[in-house]
Structure formats: structure tokens, C-alpha cells
CSV table of C-alpha atoms in Angstrom, one decimal:
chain,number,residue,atom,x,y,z
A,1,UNK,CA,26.7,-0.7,6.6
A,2,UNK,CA,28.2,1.8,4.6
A,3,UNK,CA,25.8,3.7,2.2
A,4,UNK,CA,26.5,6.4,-0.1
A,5,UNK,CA,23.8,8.8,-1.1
A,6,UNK,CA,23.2,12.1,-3.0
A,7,UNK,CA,22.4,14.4,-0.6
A,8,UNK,CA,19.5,15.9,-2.8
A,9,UNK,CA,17.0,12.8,-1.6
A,10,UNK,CA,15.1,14.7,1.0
A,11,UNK,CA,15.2,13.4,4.5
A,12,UNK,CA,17.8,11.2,4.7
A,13,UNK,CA,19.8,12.5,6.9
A,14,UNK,CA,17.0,12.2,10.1
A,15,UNK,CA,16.1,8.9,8.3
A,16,UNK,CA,15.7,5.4,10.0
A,17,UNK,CA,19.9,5.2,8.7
A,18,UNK,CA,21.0,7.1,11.8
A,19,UNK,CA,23.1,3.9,12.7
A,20,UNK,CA,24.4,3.2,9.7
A,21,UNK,CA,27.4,5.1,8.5
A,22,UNK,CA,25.8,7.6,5.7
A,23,UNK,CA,27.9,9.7,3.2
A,24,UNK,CA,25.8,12.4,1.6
A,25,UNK,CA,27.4,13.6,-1.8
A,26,UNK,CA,26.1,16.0,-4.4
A,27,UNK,CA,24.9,13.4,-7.4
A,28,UNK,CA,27.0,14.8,-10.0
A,29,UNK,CA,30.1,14.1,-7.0
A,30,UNK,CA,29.2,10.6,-6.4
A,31,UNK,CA,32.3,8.5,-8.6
A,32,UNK,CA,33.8,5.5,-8.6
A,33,UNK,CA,36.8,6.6,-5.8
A,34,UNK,CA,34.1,7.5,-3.3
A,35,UNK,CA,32.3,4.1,-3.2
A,36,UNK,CA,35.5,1.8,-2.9
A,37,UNK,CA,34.5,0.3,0.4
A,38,UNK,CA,30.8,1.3,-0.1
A,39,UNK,CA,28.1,-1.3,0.5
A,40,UNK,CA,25.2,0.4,-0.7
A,41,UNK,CA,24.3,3.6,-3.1
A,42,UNK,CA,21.3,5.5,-3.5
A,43,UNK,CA,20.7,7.9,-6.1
A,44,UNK,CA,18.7,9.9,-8.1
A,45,UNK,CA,18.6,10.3,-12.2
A,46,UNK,CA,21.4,12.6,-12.9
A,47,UNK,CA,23.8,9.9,-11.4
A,48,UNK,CA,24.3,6.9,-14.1
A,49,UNK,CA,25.1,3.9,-12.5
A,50,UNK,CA,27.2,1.4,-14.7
A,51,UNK,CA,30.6,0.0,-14.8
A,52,UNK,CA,32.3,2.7,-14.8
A,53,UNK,CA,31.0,3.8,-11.6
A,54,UNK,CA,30.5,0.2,-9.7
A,55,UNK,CA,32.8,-1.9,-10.8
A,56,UNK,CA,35.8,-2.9,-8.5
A,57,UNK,CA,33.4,-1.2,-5.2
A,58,UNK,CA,32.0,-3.0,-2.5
A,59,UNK,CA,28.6,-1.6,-4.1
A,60,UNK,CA,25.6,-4.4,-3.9
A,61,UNK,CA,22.6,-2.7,-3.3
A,62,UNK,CA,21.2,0.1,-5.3
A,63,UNK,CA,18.6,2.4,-5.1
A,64,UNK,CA,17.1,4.9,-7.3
A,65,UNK,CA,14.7,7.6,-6.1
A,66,UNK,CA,12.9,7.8,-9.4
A,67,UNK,CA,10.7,6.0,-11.1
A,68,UNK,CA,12.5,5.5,-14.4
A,69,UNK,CA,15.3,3.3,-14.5
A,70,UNK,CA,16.8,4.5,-17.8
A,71,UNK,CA,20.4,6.2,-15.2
A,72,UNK,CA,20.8,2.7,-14.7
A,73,UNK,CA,22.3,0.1,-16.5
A,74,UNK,CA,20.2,-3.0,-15.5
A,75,UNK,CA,22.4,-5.6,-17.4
A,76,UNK,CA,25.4,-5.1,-15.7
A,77,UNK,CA,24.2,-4.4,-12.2
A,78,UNK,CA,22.0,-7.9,-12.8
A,79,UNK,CA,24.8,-9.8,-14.2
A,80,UNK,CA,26.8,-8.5,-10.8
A,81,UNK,CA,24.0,-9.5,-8.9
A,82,UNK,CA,23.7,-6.0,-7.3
A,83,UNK,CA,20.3,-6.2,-5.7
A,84,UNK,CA,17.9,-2.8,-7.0
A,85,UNK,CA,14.8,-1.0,-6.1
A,86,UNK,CA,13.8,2.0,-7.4
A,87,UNK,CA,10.4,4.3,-6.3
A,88,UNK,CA,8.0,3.8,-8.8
A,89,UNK,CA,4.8,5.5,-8.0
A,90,UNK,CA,6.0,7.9,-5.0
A,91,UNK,CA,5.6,10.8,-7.6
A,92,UNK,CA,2.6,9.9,-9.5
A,93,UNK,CA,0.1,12.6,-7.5
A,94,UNK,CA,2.9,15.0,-8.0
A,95,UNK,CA,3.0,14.4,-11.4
A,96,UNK,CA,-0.4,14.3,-12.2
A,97,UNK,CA,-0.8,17.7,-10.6
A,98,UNK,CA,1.6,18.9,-13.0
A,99,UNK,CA,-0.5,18.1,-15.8
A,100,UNK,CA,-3.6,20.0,-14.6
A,101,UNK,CA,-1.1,23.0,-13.7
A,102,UNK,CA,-0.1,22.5,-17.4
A,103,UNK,CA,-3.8,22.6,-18.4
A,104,UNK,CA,-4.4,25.5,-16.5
A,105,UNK,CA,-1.5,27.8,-17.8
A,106,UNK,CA,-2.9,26.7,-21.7
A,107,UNK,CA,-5.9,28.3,-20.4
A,108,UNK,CA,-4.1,31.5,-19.0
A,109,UNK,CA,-2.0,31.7,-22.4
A,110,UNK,CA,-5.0,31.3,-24.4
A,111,UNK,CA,-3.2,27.9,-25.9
A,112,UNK,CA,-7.2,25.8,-25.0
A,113,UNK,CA,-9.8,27.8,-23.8
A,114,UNK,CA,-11.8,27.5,-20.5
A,115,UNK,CA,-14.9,25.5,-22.2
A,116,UNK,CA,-12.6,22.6,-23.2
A,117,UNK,CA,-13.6,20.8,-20.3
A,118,UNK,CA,-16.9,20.0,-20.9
A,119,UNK,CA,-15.7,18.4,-25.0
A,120,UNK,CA,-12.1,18.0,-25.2
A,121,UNK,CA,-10.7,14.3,-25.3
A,122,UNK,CA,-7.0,13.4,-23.5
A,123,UNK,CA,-5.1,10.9,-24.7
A,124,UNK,CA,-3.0,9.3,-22.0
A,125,UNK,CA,-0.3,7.2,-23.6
A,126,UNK,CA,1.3,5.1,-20.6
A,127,UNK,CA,-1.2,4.1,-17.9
A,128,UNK,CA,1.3,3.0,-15.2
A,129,UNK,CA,1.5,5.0,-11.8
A,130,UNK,CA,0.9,8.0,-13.3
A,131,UNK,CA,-1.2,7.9,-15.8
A,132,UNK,CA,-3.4,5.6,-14.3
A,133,UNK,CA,-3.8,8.0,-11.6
A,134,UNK,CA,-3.8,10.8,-13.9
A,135,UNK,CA,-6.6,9.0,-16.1
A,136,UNK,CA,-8.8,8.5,-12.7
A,137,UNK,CA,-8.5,12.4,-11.7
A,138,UNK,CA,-9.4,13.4,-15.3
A,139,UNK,CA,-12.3,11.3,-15.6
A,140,UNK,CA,-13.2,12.6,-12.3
A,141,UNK,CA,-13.3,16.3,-13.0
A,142,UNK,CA,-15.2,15.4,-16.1
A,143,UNK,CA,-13.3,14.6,-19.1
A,144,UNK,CA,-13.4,12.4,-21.4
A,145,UNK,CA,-10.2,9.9,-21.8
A,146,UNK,CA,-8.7,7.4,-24.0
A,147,UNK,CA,-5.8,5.3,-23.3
A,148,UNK,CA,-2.9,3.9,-24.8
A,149,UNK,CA,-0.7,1.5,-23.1
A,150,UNK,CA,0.9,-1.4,-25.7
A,151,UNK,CA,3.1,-2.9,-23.0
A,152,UNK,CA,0.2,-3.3,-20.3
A,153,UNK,CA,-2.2,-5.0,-23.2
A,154,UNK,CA,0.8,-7.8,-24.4
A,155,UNK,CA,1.2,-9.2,-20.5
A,156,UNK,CA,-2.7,-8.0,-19.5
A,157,UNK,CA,-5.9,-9.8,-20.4
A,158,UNK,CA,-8.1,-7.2,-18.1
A,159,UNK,CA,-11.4,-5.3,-18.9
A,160,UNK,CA,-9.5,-2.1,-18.7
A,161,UNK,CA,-6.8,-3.1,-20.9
A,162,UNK,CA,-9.3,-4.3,-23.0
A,163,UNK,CA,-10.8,-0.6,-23.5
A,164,UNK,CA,-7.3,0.6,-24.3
A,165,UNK,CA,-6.6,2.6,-27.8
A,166,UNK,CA,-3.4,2.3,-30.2
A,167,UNK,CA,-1.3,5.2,-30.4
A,168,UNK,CA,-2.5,6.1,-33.7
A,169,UNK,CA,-5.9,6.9,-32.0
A,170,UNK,CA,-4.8,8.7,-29.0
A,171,UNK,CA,-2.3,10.9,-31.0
A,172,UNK,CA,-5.7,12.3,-32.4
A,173,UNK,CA,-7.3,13.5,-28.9
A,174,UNK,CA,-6.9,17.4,-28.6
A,175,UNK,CA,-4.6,16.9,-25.7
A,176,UNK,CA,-2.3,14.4,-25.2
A,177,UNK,CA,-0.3,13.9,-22.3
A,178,UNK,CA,2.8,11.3,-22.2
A,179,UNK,CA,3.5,8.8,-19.3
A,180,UNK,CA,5.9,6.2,-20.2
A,181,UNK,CA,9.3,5.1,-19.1
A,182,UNK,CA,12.2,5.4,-21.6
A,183,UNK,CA,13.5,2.1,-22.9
A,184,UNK,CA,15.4,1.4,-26.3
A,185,UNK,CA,15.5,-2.1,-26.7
A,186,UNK,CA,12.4,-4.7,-27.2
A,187,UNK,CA,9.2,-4.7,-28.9
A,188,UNK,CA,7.6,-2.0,-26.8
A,189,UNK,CA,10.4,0.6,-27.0
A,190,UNK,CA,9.7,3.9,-26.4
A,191,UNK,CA,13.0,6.1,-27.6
A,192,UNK,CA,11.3,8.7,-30.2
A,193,UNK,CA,8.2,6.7,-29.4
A,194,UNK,CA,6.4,10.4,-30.8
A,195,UNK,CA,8.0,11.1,-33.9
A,196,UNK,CA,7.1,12.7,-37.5
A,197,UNK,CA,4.0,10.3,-37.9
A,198,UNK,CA,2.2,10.1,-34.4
A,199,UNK,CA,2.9,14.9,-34.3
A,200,UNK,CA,0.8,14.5,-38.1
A,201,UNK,CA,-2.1,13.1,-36.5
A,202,UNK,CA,-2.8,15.5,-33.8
A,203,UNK,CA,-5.5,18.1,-34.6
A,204,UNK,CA,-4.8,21.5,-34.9
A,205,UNK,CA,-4.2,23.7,-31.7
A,206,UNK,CA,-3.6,20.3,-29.9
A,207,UNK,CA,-1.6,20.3,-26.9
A,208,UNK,CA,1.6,17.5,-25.7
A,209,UNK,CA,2.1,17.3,-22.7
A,210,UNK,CA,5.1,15.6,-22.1
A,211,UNK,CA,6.4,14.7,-18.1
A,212,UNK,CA,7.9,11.4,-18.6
A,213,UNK,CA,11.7,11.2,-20.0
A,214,UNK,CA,13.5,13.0,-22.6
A,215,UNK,CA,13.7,11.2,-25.5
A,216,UNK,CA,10.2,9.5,-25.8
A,217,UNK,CA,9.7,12.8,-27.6
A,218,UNK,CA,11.3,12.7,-31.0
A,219,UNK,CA,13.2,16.7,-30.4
A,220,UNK,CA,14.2,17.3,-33.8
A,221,UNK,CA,10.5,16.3,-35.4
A,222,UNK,CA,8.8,18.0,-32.5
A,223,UNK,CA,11.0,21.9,-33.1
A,224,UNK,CA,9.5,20.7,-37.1
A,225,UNK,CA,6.5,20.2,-36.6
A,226,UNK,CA,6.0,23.0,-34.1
A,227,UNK,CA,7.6,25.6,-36.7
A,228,UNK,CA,5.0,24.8,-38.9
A,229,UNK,CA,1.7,24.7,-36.6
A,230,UNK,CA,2.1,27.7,-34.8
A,231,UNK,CA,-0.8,26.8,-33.1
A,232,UNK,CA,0.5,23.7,-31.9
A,233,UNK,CA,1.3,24.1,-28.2
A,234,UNK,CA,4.2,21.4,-26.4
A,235,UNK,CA,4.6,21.4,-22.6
A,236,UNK,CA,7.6,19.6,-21.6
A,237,UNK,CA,9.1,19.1,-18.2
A,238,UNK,CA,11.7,16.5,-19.7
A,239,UNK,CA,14.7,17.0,-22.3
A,240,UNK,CA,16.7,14.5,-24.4
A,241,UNK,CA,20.2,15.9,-23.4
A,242,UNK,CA,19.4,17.7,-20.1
A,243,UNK,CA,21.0,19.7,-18.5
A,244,UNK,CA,22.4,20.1,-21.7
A,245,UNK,CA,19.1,21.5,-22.8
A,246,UNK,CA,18.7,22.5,-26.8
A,247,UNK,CA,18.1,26.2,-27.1
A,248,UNK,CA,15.5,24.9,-30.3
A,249,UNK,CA,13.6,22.7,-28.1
A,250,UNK,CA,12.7,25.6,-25.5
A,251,UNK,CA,12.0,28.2,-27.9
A,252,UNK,CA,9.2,26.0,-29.8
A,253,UNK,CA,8.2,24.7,-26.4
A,254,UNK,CA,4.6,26.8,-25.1
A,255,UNK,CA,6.0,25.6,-21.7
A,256,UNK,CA,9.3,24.5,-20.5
A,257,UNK,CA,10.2,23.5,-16.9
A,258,UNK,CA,13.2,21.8,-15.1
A,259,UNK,CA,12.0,18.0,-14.7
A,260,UNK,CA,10.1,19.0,-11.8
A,261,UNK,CA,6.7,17.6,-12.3
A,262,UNK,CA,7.7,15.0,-9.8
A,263,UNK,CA,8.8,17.4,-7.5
A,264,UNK,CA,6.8,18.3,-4.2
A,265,UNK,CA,7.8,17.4,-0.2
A,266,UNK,CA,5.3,14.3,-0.1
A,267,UNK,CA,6.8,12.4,-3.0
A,268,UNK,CA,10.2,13.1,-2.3
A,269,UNK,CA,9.5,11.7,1.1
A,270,UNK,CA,7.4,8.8,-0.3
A,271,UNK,CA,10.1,7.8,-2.0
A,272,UNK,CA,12.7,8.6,0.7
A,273,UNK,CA,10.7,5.5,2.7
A,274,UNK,CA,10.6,3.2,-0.4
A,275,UNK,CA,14.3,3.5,-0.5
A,276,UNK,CA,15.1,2.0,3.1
A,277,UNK,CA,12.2,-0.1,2.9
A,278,UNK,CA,13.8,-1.9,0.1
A,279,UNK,CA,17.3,-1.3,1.9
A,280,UNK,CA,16.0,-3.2,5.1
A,281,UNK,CA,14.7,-6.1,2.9
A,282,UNK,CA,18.2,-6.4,1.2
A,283,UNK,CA,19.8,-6.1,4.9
A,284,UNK,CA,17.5,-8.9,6.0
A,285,UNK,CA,18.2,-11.4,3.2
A,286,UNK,CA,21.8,-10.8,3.6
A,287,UNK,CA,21.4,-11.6,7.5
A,288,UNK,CA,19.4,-14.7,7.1
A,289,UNK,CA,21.2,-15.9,3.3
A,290,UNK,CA,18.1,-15.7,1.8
A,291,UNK,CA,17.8,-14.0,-2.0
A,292,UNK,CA,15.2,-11.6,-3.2
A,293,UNK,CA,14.7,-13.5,-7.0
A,294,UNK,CA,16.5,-11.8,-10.0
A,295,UNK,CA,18.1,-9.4,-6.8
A,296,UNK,CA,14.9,-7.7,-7.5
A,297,UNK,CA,12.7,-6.2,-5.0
A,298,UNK,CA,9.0,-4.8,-5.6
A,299,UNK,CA,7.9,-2.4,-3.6
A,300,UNK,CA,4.5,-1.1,-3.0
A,301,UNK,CA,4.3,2.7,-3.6
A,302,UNK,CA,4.2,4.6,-0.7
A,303,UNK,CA,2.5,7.9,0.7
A,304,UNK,CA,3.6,10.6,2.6
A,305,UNK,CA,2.0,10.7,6.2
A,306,UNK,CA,-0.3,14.2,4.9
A,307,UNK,CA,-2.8,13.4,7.5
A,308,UNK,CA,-0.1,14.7,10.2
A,309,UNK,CA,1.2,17.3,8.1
A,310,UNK,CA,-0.8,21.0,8.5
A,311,UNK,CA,-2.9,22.2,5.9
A,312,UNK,CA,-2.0,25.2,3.4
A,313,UNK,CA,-4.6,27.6,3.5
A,314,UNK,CA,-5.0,30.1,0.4
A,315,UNK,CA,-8.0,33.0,0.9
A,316,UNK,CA,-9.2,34.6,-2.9
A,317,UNK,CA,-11.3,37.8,-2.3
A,318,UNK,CA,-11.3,37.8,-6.5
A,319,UNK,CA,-13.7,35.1,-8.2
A,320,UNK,CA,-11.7,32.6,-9.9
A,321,UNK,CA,-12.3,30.0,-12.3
A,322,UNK,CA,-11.1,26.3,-10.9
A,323,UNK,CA,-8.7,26.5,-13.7
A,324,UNK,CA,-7.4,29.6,-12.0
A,325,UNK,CA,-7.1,28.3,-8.2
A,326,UNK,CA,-4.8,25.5,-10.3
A,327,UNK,CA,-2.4,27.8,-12.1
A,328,UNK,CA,-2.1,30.5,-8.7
A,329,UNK,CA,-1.7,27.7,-6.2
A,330,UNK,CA,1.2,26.0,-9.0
A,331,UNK,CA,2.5,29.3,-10.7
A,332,UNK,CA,4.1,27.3,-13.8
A,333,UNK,CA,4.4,30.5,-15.4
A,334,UNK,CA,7.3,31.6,-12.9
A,335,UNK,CA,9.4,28.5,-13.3
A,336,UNK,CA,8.9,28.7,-17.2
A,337,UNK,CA,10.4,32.4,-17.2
A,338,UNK,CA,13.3,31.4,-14.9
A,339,UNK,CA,14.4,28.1,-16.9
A,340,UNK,CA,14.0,30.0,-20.1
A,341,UNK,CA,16.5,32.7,-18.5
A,342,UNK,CA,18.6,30.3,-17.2
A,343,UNK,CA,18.9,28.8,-20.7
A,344,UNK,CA,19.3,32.3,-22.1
A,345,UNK,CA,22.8,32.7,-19.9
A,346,UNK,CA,23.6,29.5,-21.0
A,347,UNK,CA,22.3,25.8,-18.8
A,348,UNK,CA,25.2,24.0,-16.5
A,349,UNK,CA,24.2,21.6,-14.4
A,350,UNK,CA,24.6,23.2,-11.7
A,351,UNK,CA,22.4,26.0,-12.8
A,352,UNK,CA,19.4,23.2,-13.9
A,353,UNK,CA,20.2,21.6,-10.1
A,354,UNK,CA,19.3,25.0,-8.3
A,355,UNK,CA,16.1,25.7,-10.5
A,356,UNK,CA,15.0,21.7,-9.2
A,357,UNK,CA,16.0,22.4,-5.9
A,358,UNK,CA,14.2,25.7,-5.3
A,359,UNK,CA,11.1,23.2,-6.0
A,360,UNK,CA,11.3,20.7,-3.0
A,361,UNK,CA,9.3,21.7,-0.7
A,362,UNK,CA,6.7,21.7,-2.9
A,363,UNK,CA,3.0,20.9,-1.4
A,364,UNK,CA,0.8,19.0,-3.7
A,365,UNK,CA,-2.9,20.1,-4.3
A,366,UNK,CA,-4.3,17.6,-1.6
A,367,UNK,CA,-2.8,19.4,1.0
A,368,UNK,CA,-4.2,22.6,-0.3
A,369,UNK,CA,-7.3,24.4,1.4
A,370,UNK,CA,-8.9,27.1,-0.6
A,371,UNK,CA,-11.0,29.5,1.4
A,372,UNK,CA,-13.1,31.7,-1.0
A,373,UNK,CA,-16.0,35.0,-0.8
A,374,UNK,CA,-17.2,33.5,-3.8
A,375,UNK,CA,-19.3,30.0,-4.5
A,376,UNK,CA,-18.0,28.0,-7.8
A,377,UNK,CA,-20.4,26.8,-10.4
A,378,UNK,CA,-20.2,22.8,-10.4
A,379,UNK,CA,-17.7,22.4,-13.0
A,380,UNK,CA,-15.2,23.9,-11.0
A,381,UNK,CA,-16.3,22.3,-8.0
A,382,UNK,CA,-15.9,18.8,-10.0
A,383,UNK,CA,-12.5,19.8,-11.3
A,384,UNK,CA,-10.8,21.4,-7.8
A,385,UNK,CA,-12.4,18.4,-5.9
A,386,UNK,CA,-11.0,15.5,-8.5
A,387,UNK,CA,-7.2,17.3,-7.8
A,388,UNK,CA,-8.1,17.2,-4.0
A,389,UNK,CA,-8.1,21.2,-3.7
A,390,UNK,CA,-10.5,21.4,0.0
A,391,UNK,CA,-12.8,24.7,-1.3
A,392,UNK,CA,-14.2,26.2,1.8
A,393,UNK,CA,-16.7,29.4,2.0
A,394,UNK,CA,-15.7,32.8,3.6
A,395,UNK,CA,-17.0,35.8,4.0
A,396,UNK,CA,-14.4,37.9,3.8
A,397,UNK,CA,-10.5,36.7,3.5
A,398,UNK,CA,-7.5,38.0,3.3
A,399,UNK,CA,-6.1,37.4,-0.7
A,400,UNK,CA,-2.6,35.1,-0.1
């Protein structure tokens, strides 16, 4: 078999593909001429996949190492009966640890103060992967959430879709952080699902946290509404146009990144296996004749094998807060200073590629051992524990 793939979706290359023939192109490279007598492409989000790019290939299988599907144009590849499978949930702990780095540099920057933890409310609005996940680590470190998930409550008679809030409602919580998958068709749309109305409700000094797509986020309201309440603070990860990034949008942004919340060594790996797991199911329904239904596959997210992969050990002489163990062991302060020079000299794609890529090797908290001189009160313990930061006491270390 003959697969095509952007050489950005980490181990590949030493991946169980070794005996098929694999071509391994930048994703911004991959075009229609290079997949003529292709029988399989994998991508990731800054390749679209449509037409243009498929049609009159030997293309039938496609795979996506993202969660969204949004790069992809579903109709057409379903109407060719190209068989698809993307990696929903490989990122979500990756993600979610974004969000509590996010927390953490509002704390630093003085956006919410320390004590929020014990009264603040978080809206989650999309409680797929993610923000299910996201919800449960919260909850665990002490918060108190609400959730918002319209989708999940039309197809879902459950007890915990029956706790869910309307948007209107969680738009009010003093953080709200934004977990959906872009779509601009059907009843539960989410283009500029956050516009004018839902920005009005939020209290002042609240905090958006936004690490889903660009676009969910109405830009032009948000750079409004953000002008006006100075005290408003937006954390975004995702952009509308990127790379083409809006110079407005990162100026009225408290933190802007590089669509790297998903970004860390076990989820790109994680969804590295989802990929040829779905790949070997489409190779053995095309051996046998058999058809996955719709040319759909669903795949179980998978994890990265962390329990064979060594520790990071981190020693503080200083006392720290939880809050700050979060922001030192996922400095979002240094990636916000680099994108916002990067978009100072003016964004390419290139130039947004290099800022993702200096991100993969990323670890992700639960691989993270803190060894400390100093004992943390119990809220801290709560919150470094619920992100699966391992705290261990020391006498005397040496300050990483």
C-alpha cells in the first residue's frame, strides 16, 4: 500500500508501516500530483482534504490526526466512499493541561487571583473528550463546574446530560473555557457559536478560554467587547484565519499561543496508533470485501504507553503555590512572547509551523514528578494531584 503522510505526525516513520511504501511530505506540500497513485493519506489540520486535492487519485482511505474534522470535507469524501478516521480524544489530557497552564498564567498576570479556587465557577461548553475530562480534573482539584453541551442533550437521555446548563447560564460563570468542534451547518452549529450576546453575559474580569477551533469564537465581537472591558481577559490557542492570524485578535488577546494546547509527545503518539489502527481495519475489510458502515470507523481513544516512559523530575528549593508548579512546569508565558513576536515580523505559515513544532516533545503533567523542601497546604495538594503532578518531599534539591 501506498500511503502519503505529513511528516509532522510524530512517529511514523519507526511505525508498524515499515512494509508499506510511506511518503512523508510537509502538510502544506501534500497536493493533488503527489497522491495520483496514492492509496491512502494521512494528515493533520493545515492540510484540507476535498476535491480539489482527491479527486482523480487512487486516495480511499483517510486519516486525520486531529480531533476536529472541520480540514475535511465529509460530503465529498462520503459520497466517494473514501473510508475516514480521525483521533478524537488522543489530545484530550494534553488539552486539558492547557487549560490549567492558562489558569495559572491569569494568576501570574494578576488576570484571577490565587483564592479563585476555592469560589470561582467554570463553565465548560462542550463536554466531549476534552471537556469531559477537563470537567472531571476541575471538579477534582475543587471547583465548582457547570456544563453546557446542546448536542449531547438532543441524542442523550443520561443523568449527566440531565445536569447540563444552556449556554446562556454558563456564559455567566467567571471562567469559561470552550470545547467544541467547529461545524456550520445543522441545528447545533457552532460557527461564532460566542458572539455579541453570549461575551454580554459574562461578569466582569471573567476569563475565555478558548482551545477548540477558530471560529467558534465570534473575532470581530470578541476584539469589541474586549476594547471595552479592559478587564476582560481572552486566552486563545485557536484563530479563525490561521496562520493568517489578525494582528486585532492577538493584541486584545491576555494570552495567545500557536494551536498547541494539543501538543505534547503522548498525544501525538496516541494518535499516531489511532491512525494505523484504523488503517489496519480498512486494510482488513478490503482483504476480506467486507465494509466498515457509512466507510466510517470509530475508534476508541488511545494512550500513550507512559508507564514505560521515564519520569521528569523537577526539584523547587523556593515555596511555590500549586498554581505556580503549573505555570513553571508549562511556561505559557514564553510561547505567548514568541507568537506575539512572530506576528510582530509578520505570520507565514511556515513561521506558525516552527513555533508548533518547537512544542512536540512536550511531556504532559502526569509524567511530571515534583520534588520539593517545602510541604503544600491541601489545596494545592488537591489541585497538583487532580492534573497528575507526582509531589514528593526533599530535603534539599537542586532548583531545575
Amino acid at each position: 500500500m501506498k500511503i502519503v503522510a505529513d511528516s509532522g505526525i510524530l512517529g511514523l516513520g519507526s511505525s508498524r508501516l515499515q512494509g508499506d511504501e510511506l511518503i512523508l511530505l510537509p502538510g502544506r506540500e501534500i497536493t493533488q500530483d503527489k497522491l495520483l497513485d496514492a492509496d491512502a493519506l494521512l494528515v493533520r489540520s493545515i492540510t484540507r482534504v476535498d476535491k480539489a486535492l482527491i479527486h482523480g487519485t487512487g486516495v480511499r482511505f483517510v486519516g486525520t490526526a486531529t480531533s476536529g474534522r472541520n480540514h475535511l470535507d465529509e460530503q465529498y469524501l462520503n459520497s466517494q466512499g473514501i473510508s475516514v478516521v480521525d483521533s478524537k480524544g488522543a489530545n484530550a489530557s494534553a488539552v486539558a493541561d492547557y487549560v490549567f497552564a492558562a489558569l495559572a498564567y491569569c494568576v501570574r498576570e494578576g488576570a484571577i487571583d490565587a483564592a479563585f479556587q476555592r469560589r470561582a465557577r467554570i463553565g465548560i461548553v462542550g463536554v466531549g473528550c476534552v471537556g469531559g475530562l477537563l470537567n472531571k480534573r476541575l471538579r477534582d482539584a475543587g471547583f465548582s463546574t457547570l456544563c453546557c453541551d446542546p448536542l449531547r442533550v438532543s441524542l442523550e437521555n443520561t443523568d449527566e446530560t440531565k445536569s447540563f446548563v444552556r449556554l446562556e447560564e454558563a456564559m455567566q460563570c467567571e471562567v469559561v473555557c470552550v470545547h467544541v468542534p467547529y461545524s456550520e451547518q445543522g441545528e447545533h452549529a457552532t460557527r461564532h457559536l460566542i458572539g455579541e450576546r453570549e461575551l454580554a453575559l459574562m461578569p466582569p474580569g471573567a476569563v475565555l478560554i478558548n482551545a477548540c477551533r477558530g471560529g467558534v469564537v465570534e473575532e470581530a465581537a470578541l476584539a469589541a467587547f474586549a476594547n471595552e472591558d479592559k478587564e476582560f481577559s481572552y486566552c486563545s490557542d485557536v484563530w479563525q484565519d490561521e496562520p493568517a492570524v489578525a494582528s486585532e485578535i492577538i493584541s486584545v488577546a491576555r494570552l495567545a499561543t500557536p494551536h498547541i494546547a494539543g501538543y505534547s509527545s503522548q498525544a501525538k503518539t496516541a494518535a499516531t496508533n489511532m491512525l494505523i489502527t484504523g488503517l489496519e481495519q480498512y486494510r482488513s475489510h478490503a482483504t476480506t470485501g467486507a465494509k466498515a458502515e457509512k466507510n466510517r470507523y470509530v475508534l476508541e481513544p488511545q494512550s500513550a504507553d507512559t508507564a514505560s516512559q521515564p519520569r521528569l523530575d523537577y526539584g523547587f528549593d523556593t515555596a511555590l503555590t500549586g498554581w505556580q508548579i503549573i505555570e513553571k512546569l508549562f511556561p505559557l508565558r514564553a510561547i505567548d512572547s514568541a507568537f506575539r513576536n512572530a506576528a510582530v515580523e509578520g505570520l507565514t505559515p511556515h513561521s506558525f509551523d516552527s513555533l508548533r513544532r518547537a512544542l512536540l516533545q512536550r511531556q504532559e503533567f502526569n509524567s511530571c514528578t515534583v520534588h520539593l523542601t517545602h510541604d503544600v497546604d491541601d489545596s494545592d495538594g488537591r489541585l497538583l494531584a487532580a492534573v497528575g503532578i507526582e509531589v514528593l518531599r526533599s530535603d534539599s534539591c537542586r532548583e531545575l
